[in-house]
Amino acid sequence: MNRLLTILCLLLLTTQIVRAQDTFNQIDEQGNVSQRNTNFNVHNKDTTKTNKEIPKGMRVWTVDRKFGNVMPTTPDTLHHLYMNTTLNTGRYGEYNTTGNNYTARLSRIFIDRKESSSFIFTDPYSFFMKDPEELHFTNTLSPITYINYDNCGDKQNGEDHIAAKFAVNANKRLGMGFETDYQYARGYFSNQSVSHFNGTLFASYLGDKYNMHFIFSTNHQKAAENGGITNDEYITHPEAQTTSFADNEIPTVLSQNWNRNDNQHVFLSHRYNIGFYRKVQMTEEELKARKFAEESRKEKEEKELPKEKTPSGRSEAPKGRPEGAVIAGMEPPKTGSDDLAADTTRIKIDDQAMRDSIRAQEIADSIDATMKKEYVPVTSIIHTFELHNYKRSYWAYATPADYYKDSYYANEHGDSIFDDTKHLQVKNTFGLALLEGFNKYMKAGLKGFITHEYRRYQMPDTLDLLPIQQKWTENTVSVGGQLSKTQGRTLHFNLLGEFWIVGEDAGQLKLDFNTDLNFRLLGDTVRLAAHAYFHRLNPTFYQRRYHSANLWWDNDLNKETRTRIEGIFSYDKTNTRLRVAIEEIQNYTYFGINYLATSNGRTSMTAGVEQESGNINVLTAQLHQNLRLGPLNWENVITYQNSSNKDVLPLPTLNLFSNLFLKFKIARVLGVELGANAVWFTKYYAPDFCPMINQFAVQQNEDSRVELGGFPFVNAYANMVLKGVRFFLMMTNVTHSSGNRMKFLTPHYPTNGSVIHLGVSWNFFN
C-alpha cells in the first residue's frame, strides 16, 4: 500500500510540475534558469504573470578549507546516475557496507580513501558527514529551493531519506541559506536500523575588499549494531537448513547494541583584500542582467506615476502636474529658421575635426556603457577558524557470553556497556597572500600561513580497577606556504607545503603538488593532470590511545610516511579518462580484528591498531570509457589494483562497474535513461567490521577469515528528468534469489535482497 501510494504521489507530482510552470522558475538539466507563463487564459490580466526570461542568475562554488579560496562548481542537479547517489555504496558502487543503507562504509579503491581524521568514529559515515569544502555556496537572483526524497520498503524494513536546501541573497554580495538531511533505514535484517539527522546554516559575503564564508552544522547519528549474522550458511546455503528463515528472522550475533555520534561544527573563513579598481568588459550574462534590472526599474517607475481617467476614458496628465504645464528641460524644439539662428545655446559644428571629436565621444560613451568597475586584489589578509565538538557512545544492553576476549574494569552497569568518549578541536589559521593576476608579470599567487590547533580528548581510565573520566590535551603549531596558478586556460598548478614545529605533531610534514595542462587535439581539448604528495604524519590520538570496557590500547607508534605519484589523461571526444597512481607507504597504520568463529556466532572478540614497519607498494590503474551508438550507451569503469602486502592491505585486483542503458526523450520534454548497471570485483579478504569502535578492520585470524567477491551486484532502473525535476524507479540486487544469495560486501553482513527504490528531486526558484 505504501509503495502504491508513493507511485501515485509521483504521478500526481509530475502532473503538477507541468501545470506549475506558470508560477515557478525552473532549473533545467544543465542548470539553466528560466521562467515561463503557461496560463492558457489569454484574457487573464494578473500582473504577477510574466513571459520575461530571467537571466541565469545563479552561481555555485565551494571554498578551500585552509584559505577560503572560491572554487566554482556546478549545482547538484545532474540527471545521470542520480538513483545511485541515494545509495551509500557510491555512484559507481565502489564502497563496501554492512548491508543496510546509510551504514558505515569503506571504499574498495584505495587511492580514494581519505586519511583518518582526529575523530575516527565518524569517518565511516562519509555518505552522511560533509566536510566544509564540500558544501555548495550559492549566489542567486531569486530564492532557490532543493528538495530530494527517496524511499523503499515498508514500515517494518524500509528506508526513508529526505533532504532540503534553501538559499537566498539579501543583495548581490550577501547570501545565506540552510540545509537539512534526514536518513532512516529500518533494515531488512534484525538489529540494524540507522537514523541520521543533519542541520546546516551557511552564509557568504563576497565584497571587493572583504570576503566571508560561514558554516554551522549539527549532526545526530544512531546505528543499531547486530555484529553480523551468526552463520553465513543461512545466506550461502539456505537449502541445507532444517528451517526456512525470512531475512528478518535470521539470528544475529548482537542485539540491543548501538553506536551514537553527536557532533557540532563551526567554520569561518574571511579575508581582507588590498588592491585597486580597473574597468573591464562585461560578459554577455552580465549585460543581460543589467538590461533586466534596467527594464524592471523603468516598469516600476511607470507604475509609480498615477494617472486619472476622464469621463471619456482617456488618461489625463499625472496627478500634481497642472494641465498645460511644461517641465523644465522638456520644451519642444524650436522649428523656425529665425528661431534657430537666434538660439545661442546650440553648439555650432563648422569643421570635420569637431564632428570627429563628437563621434569619438559617442563611441566612447557606448563602450563605457558595456564596461564595469572591477576590484583587483593585490594582497589578502586571511583568517580561518574551525571548531569541532564530538561525542561518541557505544551502548550494549545484551552481549553473548564469551563474546569479548578481555574486560578491563568492573562495569558499574552490570552486564551493560556504556563506553563514552568526547573530543574538542579548535583550529586557527592566519595567512598573508600575494595574489596572481593583478598585473601581467605576476603569473602565480604566493601565500604564507601559520596554524595553531588545540585538541582535547576525554574517555575512561582506571583507578583501583574502577573507571574514571580522564582528559588529554594536545597543542600543535605548523607553518607553511603555497605557490599556485589558477588563471588562464592552458596551465595550472598548486604547490602546498606545511611543517609542524611545536607540539604533539612536531616533525610532521605535508607536501602536495597538483598541475594540469590543457591543449587542443583533433578538434577537442586534451587534459593532462598530475598529483603528487609526500606525507609524514603522526597517527591520530585514537590510533595511539583508546580505552573502553573491552578494548584498550596505549601504543607507541612511529610516523606514517606516504608518497604518491598520480597521472590523469582525459579526452572528451572519445569519452576516455585514464588514471594511474603509484604509492609507497612506510609504517602503515591500520585496524585489525581477531575472533573465533563458531556455528552460533563469534567468541573471544578483540581488536586494535597495528603498524607495519616494512614498505607497502600499491599500483592503481583506472579506466573510464563510455561508448555510444545512437540511443544505446555503455559506460564502464575498470580499476586494477595491486598491493605488495595483501595480509596487511587487502584489495581486490579488479573492480568493475558497467552501466548499459538507452537514453531518449518522450514528447521532446521527458528525458529517460532506461537500463541496468552492475558491480563486480575479484575475491579478496575484505575488511571485517568491528562495532565496538565503528571501524573496518583487517581479518587477522587465518582460521576464521573469509573471502568475498566474484559475484555481480545488478540494479535495474528507469531514471527520468522533466523540466529540471528528476525522478527514478530502481530495483536493486535483481540477481538476488533463494538459489543465488552469496552476496556480502563485508564478512557476515549480507546485503539487502531485491528491493524497489523510488526517488524524486525538485529544484525550483520561488
Coordinates of C-alpha atoms in Angstrom, one line a residue, residues 391-766:
K391 CA 30.7 12.9 21.5
R392 CA 30.6 9.2 20.8
S393 CA 28.8 6.4 22.8
Y394 CA 28.7 2.7 22.5
W395 CA 25.8 1.2 24.4
A396 CA 25.2 -2.5 24.8
Y397 CA 22.4 -3.9 27.0
A398 CA 22.9 -7.5 25.9
T399 CA 26.1 -9.3 25.0
P400 CA 26.6 -13.0 24.3
A401 CA 28.7 -14.9 26.8
D402 CA 32.4 -15.1 25.9
Y403 CA 31.9 -12.6 23.0
Y404 CA 34.7 -10.3 24.3
K405 CA 38.1 -11.7 25.0
D406 CA 39.1 -9.1 27.6
S407 CA 37.4 -7.0 30.3
Y408 CA 39.5 -4.0 31.6
Y409 CA 37.5 -2.7 34.5
A410 CA 34.5 -3.7 36.7
N411 CA 31.4 -2.4 34.9
E412 CA 29.2 -0.3 37.3
H413 CA 26.3 -1.0 35.0
G414 CA 26.4 -4.8 35.5
D415 CA 26.3 -6.6 32.1
S416 CA 25.5 -3.4 30.2
I417 CA 28.2 -1.4 28.5
F418 CA 28.4 2.4 28.3
D419 CA 31.6 3.5 26.5
D420 CA 31.8 7.3 26.0
T421 CA 34.4 9.5 24.5
K422 CA 34.5 13.2 23.7
H423 CA 36.7 15.3 21.5
L424 CA 37.0 19.1 21.1
Q425 CA 39.1 20.6 18.3
V426 CA 39.8 24.3 17.7
K427 CA 41.9 25.4 14.8
N428 CA 43.0 28.9 13.8
T429 CA 44.9 29.7 10.6
F430 CA 46.4 33.1 9.8
G431 CA 47.7 33.8 6.3
L432 CA 49.1 36.5 4.1
A433 CA 48.6 36.2 0.3
L434 CA 50.1 37.9 -2.7
L435 CA 47.6 37.2 -5.4
E436 CA 48.1 36.4 -9.0
G437 CA 46.7 38.3 -11.9
F438 CA 46.9 41.9 -10.6
N439 CA 49.5 42.6 -13.4
K440 CA 50.9 40.8 -16.4
Y441 CA 54.1 40.0 -14.6
M442 CA 52.5 38.2 -11.6
K443 CA 51.9 34.8 -13.1
A444 CA 51.4 32.9 -9.8
G445 CA 50.0 33.5 -6.3
L446 CA 52.0 33.2 -3.2
K447 CA 50.7 32.6 0.4
G448 CA 52.3 32.1 3.7
F449 CA 50.4 30.9 6.8
I450 CA 50.7 29.7 10.5
T451 CA 48.2 27.4 12.2
H452 CA 47.5 26.6 15.8
E453 CA 45.4 23.6 16.7
Y454 CA 44.0 22.8 20.2
R455 CA 42.7 19.3 20.8
R456 CA 41.1 17.9 23.9
Y457 CA 40.0 14.3 24.5
Q458 CA 38.0 12.6 27.2
M459 CA 37.5 8.9 27.8
P460 CA 37.6 6.3 30.6
D461 CA 40.8 5.5 32.6
T462 CA 41.1 3.3 35.6
L463 CA 41.8 3.9 39.3
D464 CA 41.9 0.8 41.5
L465 CA 40.1 -1.1 38.7
L466 CA 37.3 1.4 38.7
P467 CA 36.6 3.6 35.6
I468 CA 37.1 7.4 35.9
Q469 CA 36.9 10.0 33.2
Q470 CA 40.3 11.2 32.2
K471 CA 41.2 14.2 29.9
W472 CA 44.2 14.6 27.5
T473 CA 45.1 17.8 25.7
E474 CA 47.3 18.5 22.7
N475 CA 48.6 21.7 21.1
T476 CA 50.3 21.9 17.8
V477 CA 51.7 24.8 15.7
S478 CA 52.5 24.5 12.0
V479 CA 53.8 26.9 9.3
G480 CA 53.6 26.6 5.6
G481 CA 53.3 28.3 2.2
Q482 CA 51.5 27.9 -1.2
L483 CA 52.5 28.7 -4.7
S484 CA 49.7 28.5 -7.2
K485 CA 48.5 29.4 -10.7
T486 CA 44.7 29.1 -11.3
Q487 CA 44.1 31.7 -14.1
G488 CA 44.4 31.0 -17.8
R489 CA 43.2 28.0 -19.8
T490 CA 46.4 26.1 -20.6
L491 CA 48.5 25.5 -17.5
H492 CA 47.5 25.5 -13.8
F493 CA 49.5 24.3 -10.8
N494 CA 49.4 24.3 -7.0
L495 CA 52.2 23.6 -4.6
L496 CA 51.4 23.5 -0.9
G497 CA 53.8 22.7 2.0
E498 CA 53.2 22.5 5.7
F499 CA 55.6 21.7 8.5
W500 CA 54.7 21.2 12.2
I501 CA 57.2 22.9 14.5
V502 CA 55.7 22.7 18.0
G503 CA 53.5 20.2 20.0
E504 CA 52.4 16.6 19.7
D505 CA 52.8 16.6 16.0
A506 CA 56.2 18.2 15.8
G507 CA 58.1 16.9 12.8
Q508 CA 55.1 16.2 10.7
L509 CA 55.4 17.2 7.0
K510 CA 52.9 17.6 4.2
L511 CA 53.9 18.4 0.6
D512 CA 51.2 18.4 -2.1
F513 CA 51.5 19.3 -5.8
N514 CA 48.8 19.4 -8.4
T515 CA 49.1 20.5 -12.0
D516 CA 47.0 20.3 -15.2
L517 CA 47.8 21.0 -18.9
N518 CA 45.0 21.6 -21.5
F519 CA 45.6 21.7 -25.2
R520 CA 43.6 21.1 -28.4
L521 CA 43.9 17.8 -30.4
L522 CA 41.7 16.9 -33.4
G523 CA 39.0 19.4 -32.6
D524 CA 38.7 18.8 -28.9
T525 CA 40.6 19.5 -25.6
V526 CA 43.0 17.1 -24.1
R527 CA 43.6 17.4 -20.3
L528 CA 46.7 16.0 -18.7
A529 CA 46.7 16.3 -14.9
A530 CA 49.2 15.1 -12.3
H531 CA 49.1 14.9 -8.5
A532 CA 51.9 14.0 -6.2
Y533 CA 52.4 14.2 -2.4
F534 CA 54.7 13.3 0.4
H535 CA 53.1 13.0 3.9
R536 CA 54.8 12.1 7.1
L537 CA 52.1 12.1 9.7
N538 CA 51.6 11.2 13.3
P539 CA 48.9 8.5 13.8
T540 CA 45.8 10.1 15.3
F541 CA 45.1 10.2 19.0
Y542 CA 42.6 7.3 19.0
Q543 CA 45.1 5.2 17.0
R544 CA 47.7 5.8 19.7
R545 CA 45.3 5.6 22.7
Y546 CA 41.8 4.2 23.2
H547 CA 40.2 3.0 26.5
S548 CA 36.9 1.1 26.8
A549 CA 35.4 -1.7 28.8
N550 CA 36.6 -4.4 26.4
L551 CA 39.1 -2.8 24.1
W552 CA 42.2 -1.0 25.4
W553 CA 45.5 0.2 23.9
D554 CA 48.2 2.7 24.6
N555 CA 50.5 2.5 21.6
D556 CA 53.9 4.0 20.9
L557 CA 53.6 4.4 17.1
N558 CA 56.0 5.8 14.5
K559 CA 55.1 8.5 12.0
E560 CA 53.4 7.0 8.9
T561 CA 55.0 8.1 5.6
R562 CA 53.2 8.1 2.3
T563 CA 54.5 9.0 -1.2
R564 CA 52.2 9.1 -4.2
I565 CA 52.5 10.0 -7.9
E566 CA 49.3 10.1 -9.9
G567 CA 48.6 11.0 -13.5
I568 CA 45.2 11.5 -15.3
F569 CA 44.6 11.7 -19.0
S570 CA 41.2 12.9 -20.2
Y571 CA 39.9 13.2 -23.8
D572 CA 36.2 14.2 -24.2
K573 CA 36.0 13.4 -27.9
T574 CA 36.3 9.6 -27.2
N575 CA 34.8 9.8 -23.6
T576 CA 38.0 8.4 -22.2
R577 CA 39.7 9.0 -18.8
L578 CA 42.8 7.1 -17.7
R579 CA 44.1 7.4 -14.1
V580 CA 47.4 5.8 -13.0
A581 CA 48.9 6.0 -9.5
I582 CA 51.8 4.6 -7.6
E583 CA 52.0 4.8 -3.8
E584 CA 54.6 3.7 -1.3
I585 CA 53.7 3.5 2.4
Q586 CA 56.0 3.1 5.4
N587 CA 54.7 2.4 8.9
Y588 CA 51.2 1.7 7.5
T589 CA 48.8 2.1 10.4
Y590 CA 45.6 0.1 10.3
F591 CA 42.9 -1.6 12.5
G592 CA 42.9 -5.4 12.9
I593 CA 40.2 -7.7 14.3
N594 CA 40.5 -11.2 15.7
Y595 CA 37.9 -13.7 16.9
L596 CA 37.0 -17.4 16.9
A597 CA 34.1 -18.4 14.5
T598 CA 31.5 -20.9 15.7
S599 CA 28.3 -22.2 14.2
N600 CA 26.4 -19.9 16.6
G601 CA 28.4 -16.7 16.2
R602 CA 31.8 -15.5 17.3
T603 CA 33.7 -15.6 20.6
S604 CA 36.9 -14.1 22.0
M605 CA 36.5 -10.9 20.1
T606 CA 39.3 -8.4 20.2
A607 CA 40.5 -5.5 18.0
G608 CA 43.3 -3.0 18.0
V609 CA 45.7 -0.8 16.0
E610 CA 48.6 -2.4 14.2
Q611 CA 51.6 -0.8 12.3
E612 CA 53.5 -2.5 9.5
S613 CA 57.2 -1.3 9.7
G614 CA 58.0 -2.5 6.2
N615 CA 57.2 -0.7 3.0
I616 CA 53.9 -1.4 1.1
N617 CA 53.6 -0.5 -2.5
V618 CA 50.2 0.0 -4.2
L619 CA 49.7 0.2 -8.0
T620 CA 46.4 1.5 -9.3
A621 CA 45.2 1.9 -12.9
Q622 CA 41.7 3.0 -13.6
L623 CA 39.9 3.5 -17.0
H624 CA 36.7 5.4 -17.5
Q625 CA 35.4 4.6 -21.0
N626 CA 32.0 5.5 -22.4
L627 CA 30.6 4.2 -25.7
R628 CA 27.6 5.3 -27.6
L629 CA 25.6 4.1 -30.6
G630 CA 22.5 6.1 -31.2
P631 CA 20.3 5.9 -28.1
L632 CA 22.4 3.0 -26.7
N633 CA 25.0 3.9 -24.2
W634 CA 27.6 1.7 -22.4
E635 CA 29.6 3.2 -19.5
N636 CA 32.5 1.4 -17.9
V637 CA 34.9 2.0 -15.0
I638 CA 37.6 -0.6 -14.8
T639 CA 40.0 -0.5 -11.8
Y640 CA 43.2 -2.6 -11.4
Q641 CA 45.0 -2.6 -8.0
N642 CA 48.0 -4.5 -6.7
S643 CA 49.1 -4.4 -3.1
S644 CA 52.5 -5.7 -2.2
N645 CA 51.3 -6.9 1.2
K646 CA 47.7 -8.3 0.9
D647 CA 47.7 -9.6 4.5
V648 CA 48.0 -6.0 5.8
L649 CA 46.4 -4.1 3.0
P650 CA 43.9 -6.4 1.2
L651 CA 42.5 -5.0 -2.1
P652 CA 40.5 -6.6 -4.9
T653 CA 42.7 -7.0 -8.0
L654 CA 39.9 -5.9 -10.3
N655 CA 36.9 -3.8 -9.6
L656 CA 34.4 -3.3 -12.5
F657 CA 31.4 -1.0 -12.9
S658 CA 29.3 -1.3 -16.1
N659 CA 26.2 0.6 -17.0
L660 CA 24.2 -0.3 -20.1
F661 CA 21.3 2.0 -20.9
L662 CA 19.0 3.6 -23.5
K663 CA 18.9 7.4 -23.5
F664 CA 16.0 9.1 -25.2
K665 CA 13.2 11.6 -24.9
I666 CA 9.5 11.3 -24.8
A667 CA 7.5 14.1 -26.4
R668 CA 10.7 16.1 -26.6
V669 CA 10.4 17.0 -22.9
L670 CA 10.8 13.9 -20.8
G671 CA 14.4 12.7 -20.7
V672 CA 14.7 9.0 -20.0
E673 CA 17.6 6.7 -19.1
L674 CA 16.4 3.1 -19.1
G675 CA 18.9 0.3 -18.3
A676 CA 20.9 -1.6 -15.7
N677 CA 24.3 -1.3 -14.0
A678 CA 26.4 -4.0 -12.5
V679 CA 29.3 -4.1 -10.0
W680 CA 31.8 -7.0 -9.8
F681 CA 35.2 -7.4 -8.1
T682 CA 37.6 -10.3 -7.7
K683 CA 37.7 -12.3 -4.5
Y684 CA 39.8 -11.0 -1.6
Y685 CA 39.8 -11.0 2.2
A686 CA 37.7 -7.9 2.6
P687 CA 38.0 -5.9 5.9
D688 CA 35.6 -7.0 8.6
F689 CA 33.6 -4.6 10.7
C690 CA 34.2 -4.0 14.5
P691 CA 31.0 -2.5 16.1
M692 CA 32.8 -1.6 19.3
I693 CA 35.0 1.1 17.6
N694 CA 32.8 1.6 14.4
Q695 CA 35.8 0.7 12.2
F696 CA 36.5 -1.6 9.3
A697 CA 39.4 -3.9 10.3
V698 CA 41.7 -6.4 8.6
Q699 CA 40.8 -10.1 9.3
Q700 CA 43.8 -11.4 11.3
N701 CA 42.7 -15.0 12.2
E702 CA 43.6 -17.2 9.3
D703 CA 41.3 -19.9 10.6
S704 CA 38.2 -17.8 10.5
R705 CA 38.7 -15.2 7.8
V706 CA 36.6 -15.4 4.6
E707 CA 36.9 -14.2 1.1
L708 CA 34.3 -12.1 -0.6
G709 CA 33.7 -11.1 -4.3
G710 CA 33.4 -12.9 -7.6
F711 CA 29.7 -12.2 -7.8
P712 CA 27.8 -9.4 -9.7
F713 CA 25.6 -6.9 -7.9
V714 CA 23.0 -5.7 -10.5
N715 CA 20.5 -2.8 -10.3
A716 CA 17.8 -2.1 -13.0
Y717 CA 16.4 1.3 -13.3
A718 CA 14.3 4.0 -15.1
N719 CA 15.9 7.4 -14.5
M720 CA 13.9 10.4 -15.8
V721 CA 14.0 14.2 -15.9
L722 CA 11.3 16.7 -16.7
K723 CA 11.8 20.5 -16.6
G724 CA 14.6 20.1 -14.1
V725 CA 12.7 17.6 -11.9
R726 CA 14.5 14.3 -11.5
F727 CA 12.8 11.0 -10.5
F728 CA 13.6 7.4 -10.8
L729 CA 12.3 3.8 -10.2
M730 CA 15.0 1.3 -9.4
M731 CA 15.2 -2.4 -8.3
T732 CA 18.5 -3.2 -6.5
N733 CA 20.1 -6.6 -6.4
V734 CA 17.9 -8.1 -9.1
T735 CA 20.2 -11.2 -9.2
H736 CA 19.4 -11.9 -5.5
S737 CA 17.3 -15.1 -5.3
S738 CA 17.0 -18.0 -2.9
G739 CA 19.3 -20.1 -5.0
N740 CA 21.8 -17.4 -5.7
R741 CA 22.4 -15.4 -2.5
M742 CA 26.2 -15.3 -2.0
K743 CA 26.0 -11.5 -1.6
F744 CA 28.3 -10.0 1.1
L745 CA 30.2 -6.7 0.9
T746 CA 31.5 -7.2 4.5
P747 CA 32.2 -10.6 6.2
H748 CA 29.0 -11.9 7.9
Y749 CA 26.9 -8.8 6.9
P750 CA 24.6 -9.8 4.0
T751 CA 23.3 -7.2 1.6
N752 CA 19.6 -6.5 1.2
G753 CA 17.6 -8.6 -1.3
S754 CA 15.7 -7.3 -4.3
V755 CA 14.2 -4.0 -3.3
I756 CA 12.3 -1.4 -5.3
H757 CA 13.5 2.2 -4.7
L758 CA 11.7 5.4 -5.7
G759 CA 13.0 8.9 -5.6
V760 CA 12.4 12.5 -6.8
S761 CA 14.4 15.7 -6.8
W762 CA 12.7 19.0 -7.3
N763 CA 14.8 22.2 -7.8
F764 CA 13.0 25.5 -8.3
F765 CA 13.1 29.2 -7.8
N766 CA 10.3 30.8 -5.9

